[in-house]
XYZ file of C-alpha atoms in Angstrom:
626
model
C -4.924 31.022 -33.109
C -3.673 28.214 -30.869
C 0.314 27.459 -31.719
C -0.593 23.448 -32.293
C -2.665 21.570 -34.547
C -4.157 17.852 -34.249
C -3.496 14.724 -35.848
C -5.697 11.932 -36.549
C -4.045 8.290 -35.846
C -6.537 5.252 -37.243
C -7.228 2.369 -35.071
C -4.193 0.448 -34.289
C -6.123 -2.800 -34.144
C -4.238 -3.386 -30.597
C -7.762 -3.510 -28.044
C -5.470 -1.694 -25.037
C -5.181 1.562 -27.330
C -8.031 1.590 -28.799
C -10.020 1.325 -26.110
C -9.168 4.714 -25.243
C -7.372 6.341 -28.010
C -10.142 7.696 -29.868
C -7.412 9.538 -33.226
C -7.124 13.137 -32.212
C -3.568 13.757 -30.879
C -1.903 17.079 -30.473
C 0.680 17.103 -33.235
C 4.052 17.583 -31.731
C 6.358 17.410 -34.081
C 7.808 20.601 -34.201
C 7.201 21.136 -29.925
C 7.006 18.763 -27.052
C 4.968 21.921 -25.186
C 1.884 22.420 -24.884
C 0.214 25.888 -23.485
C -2.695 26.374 -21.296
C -4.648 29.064 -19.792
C -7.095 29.979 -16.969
C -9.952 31.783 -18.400
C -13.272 32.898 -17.300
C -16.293 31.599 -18.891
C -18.210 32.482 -22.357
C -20.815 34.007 -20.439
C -19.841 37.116 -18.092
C -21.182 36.102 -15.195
C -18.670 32.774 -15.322
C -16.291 33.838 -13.617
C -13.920 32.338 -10.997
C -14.238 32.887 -7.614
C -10.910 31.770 -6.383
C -8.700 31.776 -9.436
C -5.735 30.826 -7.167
C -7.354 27.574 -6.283
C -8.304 26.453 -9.839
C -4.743 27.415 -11.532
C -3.266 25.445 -8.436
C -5.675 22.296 -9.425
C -5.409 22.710 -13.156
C -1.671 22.735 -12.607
C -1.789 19.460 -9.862
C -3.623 17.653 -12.381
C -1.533 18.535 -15.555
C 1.663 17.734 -13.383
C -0.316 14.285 -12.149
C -0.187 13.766 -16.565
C 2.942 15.105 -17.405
C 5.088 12.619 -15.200
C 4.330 9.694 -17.806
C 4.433 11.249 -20.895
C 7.186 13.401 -22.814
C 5.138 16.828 -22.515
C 5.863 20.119 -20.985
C 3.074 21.979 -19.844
C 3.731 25.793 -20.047
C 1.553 27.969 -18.528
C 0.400 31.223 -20.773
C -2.120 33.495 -18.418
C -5.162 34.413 -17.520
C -7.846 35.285 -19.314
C -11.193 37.153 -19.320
C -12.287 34.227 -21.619
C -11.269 31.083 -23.402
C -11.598 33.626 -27.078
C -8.725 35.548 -26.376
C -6.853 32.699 -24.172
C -6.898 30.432 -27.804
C -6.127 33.373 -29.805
C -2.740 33.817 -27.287
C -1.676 30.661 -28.579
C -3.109 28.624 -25.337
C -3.703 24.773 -26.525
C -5.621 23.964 -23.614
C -7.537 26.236 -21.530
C -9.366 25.992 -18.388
C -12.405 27.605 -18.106
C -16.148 27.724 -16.981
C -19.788 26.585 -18.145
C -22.109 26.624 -15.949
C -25.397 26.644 -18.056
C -25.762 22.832 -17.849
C -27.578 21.955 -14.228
C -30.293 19.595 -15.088
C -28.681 16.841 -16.996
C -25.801 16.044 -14.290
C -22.882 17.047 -16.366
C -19.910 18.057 -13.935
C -17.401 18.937 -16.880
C -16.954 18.295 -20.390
C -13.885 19.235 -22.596
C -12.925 18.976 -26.690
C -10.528 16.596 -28.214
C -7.340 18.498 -29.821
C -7.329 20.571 -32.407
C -7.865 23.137 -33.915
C -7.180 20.743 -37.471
C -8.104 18.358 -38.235
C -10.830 18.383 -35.885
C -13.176 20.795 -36.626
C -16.483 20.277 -34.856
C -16.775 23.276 -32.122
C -19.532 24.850 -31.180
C -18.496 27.997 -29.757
C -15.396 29.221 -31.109
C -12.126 28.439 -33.342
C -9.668 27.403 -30.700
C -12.045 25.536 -28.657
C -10.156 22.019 -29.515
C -8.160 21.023 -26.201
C -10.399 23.522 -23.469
C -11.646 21.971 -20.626
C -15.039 23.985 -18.824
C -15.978 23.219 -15.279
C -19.943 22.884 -14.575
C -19.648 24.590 -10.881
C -23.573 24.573 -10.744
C -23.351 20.565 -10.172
C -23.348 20.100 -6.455
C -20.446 17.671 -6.953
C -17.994 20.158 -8.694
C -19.205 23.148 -6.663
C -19.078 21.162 -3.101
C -15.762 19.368 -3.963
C -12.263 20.047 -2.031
C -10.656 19.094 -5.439
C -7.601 17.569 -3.166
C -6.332 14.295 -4.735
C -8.667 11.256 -4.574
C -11.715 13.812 -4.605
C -14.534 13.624 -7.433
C -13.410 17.370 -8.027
C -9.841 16.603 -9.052
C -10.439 13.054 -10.745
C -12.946 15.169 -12.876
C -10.491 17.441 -14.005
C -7.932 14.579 -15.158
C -10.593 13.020 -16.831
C -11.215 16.053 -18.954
C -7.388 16.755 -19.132
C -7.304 13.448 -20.608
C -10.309 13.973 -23.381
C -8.292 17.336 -23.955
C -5.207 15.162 -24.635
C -7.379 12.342 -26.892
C -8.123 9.976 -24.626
C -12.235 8.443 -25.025
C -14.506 6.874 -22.341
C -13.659 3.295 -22.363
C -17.870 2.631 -22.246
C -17.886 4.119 -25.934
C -16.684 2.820 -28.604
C -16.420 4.035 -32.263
C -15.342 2.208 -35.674
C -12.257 0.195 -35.341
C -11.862 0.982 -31.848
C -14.110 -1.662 -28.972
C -15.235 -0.615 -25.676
C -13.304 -1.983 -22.461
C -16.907 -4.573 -21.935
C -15.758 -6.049 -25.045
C -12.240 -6.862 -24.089
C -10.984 -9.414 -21.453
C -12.774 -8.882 -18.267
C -10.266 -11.068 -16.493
C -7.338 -8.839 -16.862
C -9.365 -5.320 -16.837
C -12.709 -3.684 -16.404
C -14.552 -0.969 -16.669
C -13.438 0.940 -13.317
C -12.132 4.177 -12.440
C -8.968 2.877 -10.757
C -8.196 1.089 -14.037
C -8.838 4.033 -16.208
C -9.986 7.909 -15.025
C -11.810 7.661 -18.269
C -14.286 5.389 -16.611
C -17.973 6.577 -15.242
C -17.778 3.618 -12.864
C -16.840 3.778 -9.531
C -17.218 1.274 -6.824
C -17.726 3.600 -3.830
C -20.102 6.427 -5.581
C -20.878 7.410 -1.691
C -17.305 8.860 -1.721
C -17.147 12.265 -2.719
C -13.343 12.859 -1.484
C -11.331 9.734 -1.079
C -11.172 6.180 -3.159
C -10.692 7.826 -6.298
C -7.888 8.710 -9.007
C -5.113 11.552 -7.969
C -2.922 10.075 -11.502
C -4.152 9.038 -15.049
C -4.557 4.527 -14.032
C -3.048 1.951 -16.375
C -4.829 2.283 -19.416
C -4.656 6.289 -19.373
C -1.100 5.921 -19.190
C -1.013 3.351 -22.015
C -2.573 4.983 -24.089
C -1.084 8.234 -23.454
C 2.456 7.323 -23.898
C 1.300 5.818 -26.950
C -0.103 9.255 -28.312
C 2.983 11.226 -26.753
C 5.942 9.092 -25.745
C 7.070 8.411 -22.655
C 8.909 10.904 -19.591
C 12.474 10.114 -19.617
C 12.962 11.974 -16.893
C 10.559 11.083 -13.984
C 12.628 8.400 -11.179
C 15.482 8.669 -13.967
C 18.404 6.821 -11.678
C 18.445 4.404 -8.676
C 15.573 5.064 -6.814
C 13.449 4.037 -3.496
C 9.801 5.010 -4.589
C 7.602 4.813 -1.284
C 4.170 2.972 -0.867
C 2.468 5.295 0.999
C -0.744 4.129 2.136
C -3.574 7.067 1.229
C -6.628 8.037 0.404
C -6.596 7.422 -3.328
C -5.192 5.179 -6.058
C -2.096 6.402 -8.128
C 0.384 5.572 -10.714
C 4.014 5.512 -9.843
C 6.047 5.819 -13.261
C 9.796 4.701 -13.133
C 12.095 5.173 -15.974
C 15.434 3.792 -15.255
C 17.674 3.178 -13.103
C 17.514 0.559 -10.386
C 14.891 0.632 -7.904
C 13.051 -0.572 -5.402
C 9.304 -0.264 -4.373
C 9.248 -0.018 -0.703
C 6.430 -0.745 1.953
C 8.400 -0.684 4.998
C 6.241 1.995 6.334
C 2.992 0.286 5.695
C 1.167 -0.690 9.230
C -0.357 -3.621 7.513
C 0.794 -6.576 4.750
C 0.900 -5.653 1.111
C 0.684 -7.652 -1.963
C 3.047 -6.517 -4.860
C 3.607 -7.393 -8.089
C 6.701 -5.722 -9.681
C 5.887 -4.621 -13.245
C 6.488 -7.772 -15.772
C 3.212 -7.510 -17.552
C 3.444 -5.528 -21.152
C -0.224 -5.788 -22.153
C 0.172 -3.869 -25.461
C 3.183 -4.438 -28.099
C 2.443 -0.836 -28.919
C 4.071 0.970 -25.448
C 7.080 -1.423 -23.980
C 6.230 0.362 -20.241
C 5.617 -2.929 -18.302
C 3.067 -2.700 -15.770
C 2.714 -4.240 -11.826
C 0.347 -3.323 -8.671
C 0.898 -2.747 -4.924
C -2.353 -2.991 -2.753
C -2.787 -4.368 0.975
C -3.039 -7.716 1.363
C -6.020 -7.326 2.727
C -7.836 -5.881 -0.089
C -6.740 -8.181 -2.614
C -8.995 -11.044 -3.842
C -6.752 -13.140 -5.640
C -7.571 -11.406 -8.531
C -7.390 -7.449 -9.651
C -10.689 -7.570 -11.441
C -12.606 -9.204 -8.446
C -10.898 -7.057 -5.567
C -12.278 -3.394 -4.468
C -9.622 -1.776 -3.302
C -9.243 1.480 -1.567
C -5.923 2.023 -1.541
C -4.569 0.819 -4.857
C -0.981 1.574 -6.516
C -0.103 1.062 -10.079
C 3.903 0.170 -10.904
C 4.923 1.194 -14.067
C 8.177 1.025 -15.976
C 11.664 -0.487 -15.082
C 11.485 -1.462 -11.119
C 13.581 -4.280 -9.857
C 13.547 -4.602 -6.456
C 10.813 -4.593 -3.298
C 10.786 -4.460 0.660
C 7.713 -5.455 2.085
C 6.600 -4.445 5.526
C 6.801 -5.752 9.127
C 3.941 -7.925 8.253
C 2.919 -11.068 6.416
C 3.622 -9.737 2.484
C 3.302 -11.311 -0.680
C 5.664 -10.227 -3.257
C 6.305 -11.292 -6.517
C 9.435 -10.147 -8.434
C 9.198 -9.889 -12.723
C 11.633 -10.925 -15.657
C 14.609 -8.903 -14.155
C 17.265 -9.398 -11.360
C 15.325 -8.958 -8.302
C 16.211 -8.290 -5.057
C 13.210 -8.764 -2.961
C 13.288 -8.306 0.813
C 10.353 -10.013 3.010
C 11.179 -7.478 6.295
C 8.836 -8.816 9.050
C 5.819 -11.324 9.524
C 5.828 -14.443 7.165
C 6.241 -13.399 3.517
C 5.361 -14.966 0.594
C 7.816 -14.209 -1.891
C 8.729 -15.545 -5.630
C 11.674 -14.094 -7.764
C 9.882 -15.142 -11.464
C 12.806 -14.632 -14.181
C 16.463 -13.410 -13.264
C 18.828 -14.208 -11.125
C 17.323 -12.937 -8.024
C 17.907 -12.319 -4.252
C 14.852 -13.778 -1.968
C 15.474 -12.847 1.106
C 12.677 -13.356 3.799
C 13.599 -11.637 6.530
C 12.313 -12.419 10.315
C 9.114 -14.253 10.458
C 8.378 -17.954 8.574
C 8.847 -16.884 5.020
C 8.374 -19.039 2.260
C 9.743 -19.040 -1.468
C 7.514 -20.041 -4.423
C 8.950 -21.382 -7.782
C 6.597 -22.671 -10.847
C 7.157 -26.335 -12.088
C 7.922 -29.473 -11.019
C 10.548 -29.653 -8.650
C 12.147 -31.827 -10.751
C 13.770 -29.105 -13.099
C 15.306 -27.460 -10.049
C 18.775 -27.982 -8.004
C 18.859 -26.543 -4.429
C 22.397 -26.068 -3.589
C 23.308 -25.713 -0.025
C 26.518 -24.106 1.263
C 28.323 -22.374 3.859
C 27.681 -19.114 1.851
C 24.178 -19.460 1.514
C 21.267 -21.416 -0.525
C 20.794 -21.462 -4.157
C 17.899 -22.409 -6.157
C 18.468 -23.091 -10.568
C 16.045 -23.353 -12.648
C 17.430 -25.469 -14.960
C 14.945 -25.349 -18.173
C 16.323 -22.825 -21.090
C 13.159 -20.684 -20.200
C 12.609 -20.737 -16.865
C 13.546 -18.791 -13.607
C 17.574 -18.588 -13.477
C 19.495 -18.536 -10.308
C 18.180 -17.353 -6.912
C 19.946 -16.869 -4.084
C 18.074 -17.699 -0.424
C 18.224 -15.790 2.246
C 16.483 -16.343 5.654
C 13.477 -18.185 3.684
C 12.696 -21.875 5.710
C 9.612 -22.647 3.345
C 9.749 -23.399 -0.916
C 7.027 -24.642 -2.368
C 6.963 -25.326 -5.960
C 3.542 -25.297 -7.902
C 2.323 -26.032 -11.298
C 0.695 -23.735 -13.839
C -2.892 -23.986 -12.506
C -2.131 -23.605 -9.514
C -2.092 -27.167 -8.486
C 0.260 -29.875 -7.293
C 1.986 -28.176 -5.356
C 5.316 -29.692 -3.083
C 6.627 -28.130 0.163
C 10.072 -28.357 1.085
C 10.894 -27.288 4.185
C 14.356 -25.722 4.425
C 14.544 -26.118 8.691
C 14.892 -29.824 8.012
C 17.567 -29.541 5.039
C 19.415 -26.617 5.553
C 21.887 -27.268 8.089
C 24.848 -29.419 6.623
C 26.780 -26.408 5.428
C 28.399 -25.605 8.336
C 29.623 -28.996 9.495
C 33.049 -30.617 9.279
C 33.662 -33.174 6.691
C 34.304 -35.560 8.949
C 30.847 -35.030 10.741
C 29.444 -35.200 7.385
C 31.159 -38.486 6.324
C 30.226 -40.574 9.617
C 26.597 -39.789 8.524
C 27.361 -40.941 5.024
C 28.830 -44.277 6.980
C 25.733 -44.469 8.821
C 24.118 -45.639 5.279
C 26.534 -47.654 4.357
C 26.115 -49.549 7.533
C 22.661 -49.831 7.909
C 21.245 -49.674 4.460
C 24.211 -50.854 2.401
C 23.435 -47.787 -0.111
C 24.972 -44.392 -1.040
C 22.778 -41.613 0.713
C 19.794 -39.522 -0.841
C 20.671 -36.161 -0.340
C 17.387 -35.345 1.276
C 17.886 -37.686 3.971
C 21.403 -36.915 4.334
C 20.468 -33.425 4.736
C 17.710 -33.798 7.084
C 19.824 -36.133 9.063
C 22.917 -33.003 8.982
C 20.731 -30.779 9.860
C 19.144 -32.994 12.741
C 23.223 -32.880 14.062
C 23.586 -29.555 13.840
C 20.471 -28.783 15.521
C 21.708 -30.618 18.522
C 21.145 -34.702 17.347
C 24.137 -36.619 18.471
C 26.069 -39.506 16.414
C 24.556 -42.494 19.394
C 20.669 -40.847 19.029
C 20.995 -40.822 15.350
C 22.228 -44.611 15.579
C 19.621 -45.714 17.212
C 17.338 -43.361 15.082
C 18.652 -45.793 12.104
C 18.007 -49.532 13.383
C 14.525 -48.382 13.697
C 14.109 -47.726 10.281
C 12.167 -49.756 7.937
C 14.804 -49.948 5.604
C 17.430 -50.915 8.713
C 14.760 -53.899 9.246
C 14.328 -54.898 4.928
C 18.326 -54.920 5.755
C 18.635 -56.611 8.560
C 15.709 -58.926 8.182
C 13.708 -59.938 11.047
C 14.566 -62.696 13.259
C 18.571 -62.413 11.830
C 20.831 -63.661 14.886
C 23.068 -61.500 16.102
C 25.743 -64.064 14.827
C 24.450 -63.663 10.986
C 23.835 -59.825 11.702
C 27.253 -59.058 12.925
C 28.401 -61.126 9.711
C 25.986 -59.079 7.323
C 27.331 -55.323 9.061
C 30.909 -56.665 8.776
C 30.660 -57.549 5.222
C 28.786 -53.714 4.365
C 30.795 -51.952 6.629
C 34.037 -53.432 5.586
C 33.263 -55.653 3.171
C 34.889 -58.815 4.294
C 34.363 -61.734 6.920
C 35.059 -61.071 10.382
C 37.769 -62.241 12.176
C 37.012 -64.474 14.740
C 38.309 -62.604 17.675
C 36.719 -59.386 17.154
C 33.235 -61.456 15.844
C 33.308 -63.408 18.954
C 33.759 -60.637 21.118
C 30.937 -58.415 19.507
C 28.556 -61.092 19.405
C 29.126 -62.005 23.149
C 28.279 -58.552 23.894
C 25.206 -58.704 21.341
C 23.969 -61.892 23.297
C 24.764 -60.568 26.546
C 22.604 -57.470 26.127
C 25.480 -55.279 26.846
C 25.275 -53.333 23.990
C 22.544 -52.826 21.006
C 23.104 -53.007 17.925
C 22.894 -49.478 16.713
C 26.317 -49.131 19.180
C 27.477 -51.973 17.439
C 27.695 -50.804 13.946
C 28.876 -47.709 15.469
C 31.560 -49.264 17.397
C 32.642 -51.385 13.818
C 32.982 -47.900 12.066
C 34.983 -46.172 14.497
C 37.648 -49.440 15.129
C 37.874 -49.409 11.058
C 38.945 -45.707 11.726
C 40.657 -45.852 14.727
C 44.271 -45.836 14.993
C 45.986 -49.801 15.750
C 47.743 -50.535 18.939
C 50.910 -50.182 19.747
C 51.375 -53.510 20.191
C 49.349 -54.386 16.777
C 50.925 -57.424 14.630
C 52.038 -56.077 11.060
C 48.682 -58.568 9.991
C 46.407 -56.771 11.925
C 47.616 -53.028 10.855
C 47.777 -54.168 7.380
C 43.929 -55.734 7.578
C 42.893 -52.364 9.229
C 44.502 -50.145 6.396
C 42.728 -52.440 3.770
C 39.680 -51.603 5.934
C 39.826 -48.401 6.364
C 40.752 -48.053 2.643
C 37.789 -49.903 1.796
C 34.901 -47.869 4.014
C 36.965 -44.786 2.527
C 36.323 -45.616 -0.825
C 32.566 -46.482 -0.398
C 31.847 -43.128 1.531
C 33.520 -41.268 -1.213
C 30.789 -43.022 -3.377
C 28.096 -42.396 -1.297
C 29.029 -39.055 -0.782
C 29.480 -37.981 -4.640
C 25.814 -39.019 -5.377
C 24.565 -37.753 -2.499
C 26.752 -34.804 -1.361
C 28.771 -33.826 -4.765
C 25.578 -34.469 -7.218
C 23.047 -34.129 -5.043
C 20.903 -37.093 -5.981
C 18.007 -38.928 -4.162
C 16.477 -41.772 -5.698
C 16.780 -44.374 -3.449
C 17.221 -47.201 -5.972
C 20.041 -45.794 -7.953
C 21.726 -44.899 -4.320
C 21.110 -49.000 -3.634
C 22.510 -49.695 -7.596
C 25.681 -47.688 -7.396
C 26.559 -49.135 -4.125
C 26.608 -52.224 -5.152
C 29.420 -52.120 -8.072
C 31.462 -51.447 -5.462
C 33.227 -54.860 -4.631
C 36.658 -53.352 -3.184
C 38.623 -53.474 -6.477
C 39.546 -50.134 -8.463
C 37.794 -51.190 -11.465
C 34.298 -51.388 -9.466
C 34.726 -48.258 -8.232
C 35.655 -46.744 -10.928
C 32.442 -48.388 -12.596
C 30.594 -47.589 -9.723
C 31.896 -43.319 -10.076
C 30.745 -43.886 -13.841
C 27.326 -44.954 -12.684
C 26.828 -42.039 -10.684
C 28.236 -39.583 -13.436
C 25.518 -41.696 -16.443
C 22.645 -41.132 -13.500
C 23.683 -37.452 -12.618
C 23.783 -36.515 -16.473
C 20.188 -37.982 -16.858
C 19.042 -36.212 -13.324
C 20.413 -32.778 -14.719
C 17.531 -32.998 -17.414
C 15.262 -29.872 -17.106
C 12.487 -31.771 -17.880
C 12.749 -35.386 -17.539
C 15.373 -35.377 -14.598
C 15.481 -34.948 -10.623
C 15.340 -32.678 -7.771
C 19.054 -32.187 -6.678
C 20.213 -30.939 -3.811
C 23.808 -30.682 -3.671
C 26.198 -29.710 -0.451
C 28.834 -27.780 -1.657
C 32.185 -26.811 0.327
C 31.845 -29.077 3.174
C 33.582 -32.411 1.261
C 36.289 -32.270 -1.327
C 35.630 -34.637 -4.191
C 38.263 -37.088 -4.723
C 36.395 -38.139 -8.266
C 37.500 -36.766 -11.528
C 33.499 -36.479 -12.392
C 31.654 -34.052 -15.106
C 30.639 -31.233 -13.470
């Protein structure tokens, strides 16, 4: 008699395994091994004609199982027929039937037993054998090579062998896959090799199964457990482009899918999907690009990949990829063309590589802070459950989206990212700039765009004369002011006083004369309030341009902790905190206060503000919550 016996397990009431768990299961308590055997058929003239080639498929396939679950196959012999092979002890044995022509059967195999199964036809030990039908054209014309009819025949009656049903039939307690959620799976062989469906029929030795799909492996580690074993460790598992779907199974470690060889884009989707509470193995998909339609369920692939288990990280190819990290720390690399890429949960690397790459984050971007610095970009997340810390790397687009999909906002990181590696004093002159013209503390946006404009080549005179264009230069400075009353209004922003009437007269002579404009005018009032006096400067004059410079100092270390330090944009509070500031220590320290009460309120997850913070470029003179 065979060495095991079967168990029956009841529905589960979970739809993903019992859609193909039908209750037989090999009892392994006492063994994780189960035997099998090559045996001629019943009838003597079933008999193998290359016996070398069907132990070397048998064996492919069983290997092609046992990678998932936590089963040895041992090999017993050969035998003159599947009688004796059972009565060795073999649990499974593969043999031959070739009586059946008319009705189009290729194969057909038992569930396990021998108890407490009990229904065979033949003989005692016939729970577990698989027979081959080599008078069906299919079976007898196949190569049996992976991703041929041959071979995905013989792991689908491997898997009947091991208790797995068609997903077409159901039985009490346990639903057909028709009757589940057709948005998530279907009935398809490269979701399950249990499946009679098969979108290119025409295709007798490529587009099919080489490996049990996503539900056979569900429901198999369910019956069995899981390989410990299999990519056990740090390790690169390749996307090879072939002929056939498969199912790459990772156990531990830290890893990384890897499409850098791929001679076209890929979509991937690192495993973060657990769709039964019965198996933890998490479950993702690699495809290219090209063959996905948005959706699994309404794509055909022909190249399809199934990710399974623990698997951090991802390197797309040298073309436009979209990949999409899961619930752990990912490191996901873009390589070449413009990638797609979004981290999900975790504190995760996104790093886009050469091409125009952009970064995706769900929500509003109002529960996010983008912090630029000289060592790189960061993007938080800051609700309890949302998407942690990631860290930008070569990425230019982000674009954050709600759940349906829809309004979505582009931010476009050529335009902001270029502050970090300025001098503070470059970045100060631009805080001045607002000051001057708009009598307001800076939104970080615009100070950014306008630091990155500088670094990209802008000077300090173009960006002037960029300002008094403005439309907020000209609600300033209204229309029609005279260049008497405009030199009064700059002077009492920049410096926050009245002029004195040698330097007014001589600036507005030059105003009226046409000699200079008036961006170079507020320009030329910020550098004198910075410049150093005279050496033949009165003791009045150095004192007034110490109280000056004291003064613009002050109100740029205002503008620049909302803008710079906190990272803040809203115009109108930028306009409000500005103007506490009357010179005195009190108002600024009201006006620092403002900032902090506004900051605490923007740092809301859900009711706050995008902030987008510059961080080692200014010191912050403020003693401010961080």
């Amino acid at each position: 008699m065979a060495f095991l016996s079967s168990i029956i397990i009841e529905p589960t009431n979970d739809p993903i395994i019992d859609v193909l768990v039908d209750g037989y299961v090999w009892d392994l308590t006492s063994s994780r091994t189960i035997t099998w055997a090559l045996a001629d058929g019943l009838n003597p003239e079933h008999v193998w004609l290359d016996r070398d080639a069907a132990l070397m498929t048998f064996g492919a396939a069983l290997a092609s199982i046992e990678q998932y679950i936590d089963v040895t196959f041992d090999y017993l012999g050969d035998f003159a027929s599947p009688i004796p092979a059972g009565l060795a002890g073999a649990d499974i044995v593969y043999t031959l039937d070739n009586a059946v022509v008319e009705d189009g059967t290729l194969a057909y195999a038992y569930y396990p037993g021998p108890e407490p199964f009990t229904d065979f036809e033949q003989y005692a030990t016939e729970g577990g054998d698989v027979f081959m039908n080599f008078s069906a054209e299919i079976i007898a014309s196949s190569s049996f090579q992976p991703g041929s009819d041959g071979f995905v025949t013989v792991i689908h009656e491997i898997g009947h062998a091991l208790g797995l049903k068609h997903p077409f039939e159901g039985s009490p307690g346990r639903p057909t896959l028709d009757e589940l959620d057709q948005s998530v799976f279907r009935d398809m062989d490269w979701f399950s090799i249990m499946s009679y469906s098969d979108q290119y029929e025409d295709e007798l030795e490529r587009w099919d199964p080489a490996t049990p799909m996503v539900l056979d492996v569900l429901g198999l580690q369910f019956m069995y457990g899981v390989n410990t074993a299999t990519n056990a460790g740090d390790t690169t598992l390749r996307l090879a482009s072939e002929d056939y779907y498969y199912t790459i199974w990772d156990a531990s470690g830290t890893d990384r899918a890897d499409a850098s060889d791929q001679s076209q884009g890929w979509t991937i989707f690192l495993p973060d999907f657990q769709p039964t509470t019965l198996v933890e193995t998490l479950t993702g998909f690699a495809l290219p690009s090209a063959q996905f339609a948005g959706t699994l369920v309404d794509s055909a692939p022909t190249e399809m990949i199934w990710l399974m288990g623990d698997i951090e990280n991802a390197t797309g190819s040298q073309f436009n990829d979209w990949i999409n990290g899961n619930r752990f720390d990912n490191d996901l690399v873009g390589g070449g063309g413009d990638d797609e890429l979004e981290g999900y949960g975790g504190n995760d690397v996104i790093d886009g590589g050469a091409g125009t790459d952009l970064a995706y984050f769900l929500g509003s971007n109002t529960s996010f802070t983008l912090t630029i610095g000289a060592d790189g970009i960061t993007m938080q997340d800051r609700r309890a459950d949302g998407s942690g810390t990631d860290t930008l790397r070569n990425i230019e687009l982000i674009e954050f989206y709600g759940e349906t999909g829809a309004d979505r906002d582009v931010l476009d990181l050529r335009q902001f990212g270029g502050p970090a590696n300025l001098s503070g004093a470059d970045l100060e002159s631009f805080v001045e700039l607002y000051i001057a013209y708009f009598n307001r503390a800076p939104d970080a946006q615009g100070l950014n765009f306008w630091g990155t404009a500088f670094a990209n080549g802008t000077s300090l005179q173009e960006m002037a004369s960029l300002f008094v264009g403005q439309p907020e230069t000209l609600a300033t400075y209204a229309e029609g002011l005279s260049n008497e009353d405009f030199a009064t209004a700059v002077y009492g922003n920049v410096l926050g006083r009245v002029a004195d009437q040698g330097g007014f007269d001589f600036w507005v002579n030059a105003l009226n004369s046409g000699g200079i404009g008036r961006d170079f005018f507020i320009l030329g009032v910020l550098e004198g309030a910075k410049a150093a006096p005279a050496s033949d400067a009165t003791q009045e004059f150095i004192d007034q341009q110490l109280a000056d410079r004291d003064y613009l100092a002050t109100k740029t270390d205002i503008g620049a902790l909302y803008a710079v330090h906190r990272g803040m944009s809203d115009v109108n509070n930028a306009i409000q905190v500005m103007s506490l500031f009357d010179g005195s220590a009190e108002s600024a320290a009201n006006a620092v206060a403002a900032v902090n009460d506004l900051y605490a309120a923007a740092l809301d997850p859900e009711t706050g503000a995008f902030l987008m913070p510059l961080v080692g470029v200014l010191d912050n003179p403020f003693d401010a919550i961080a």
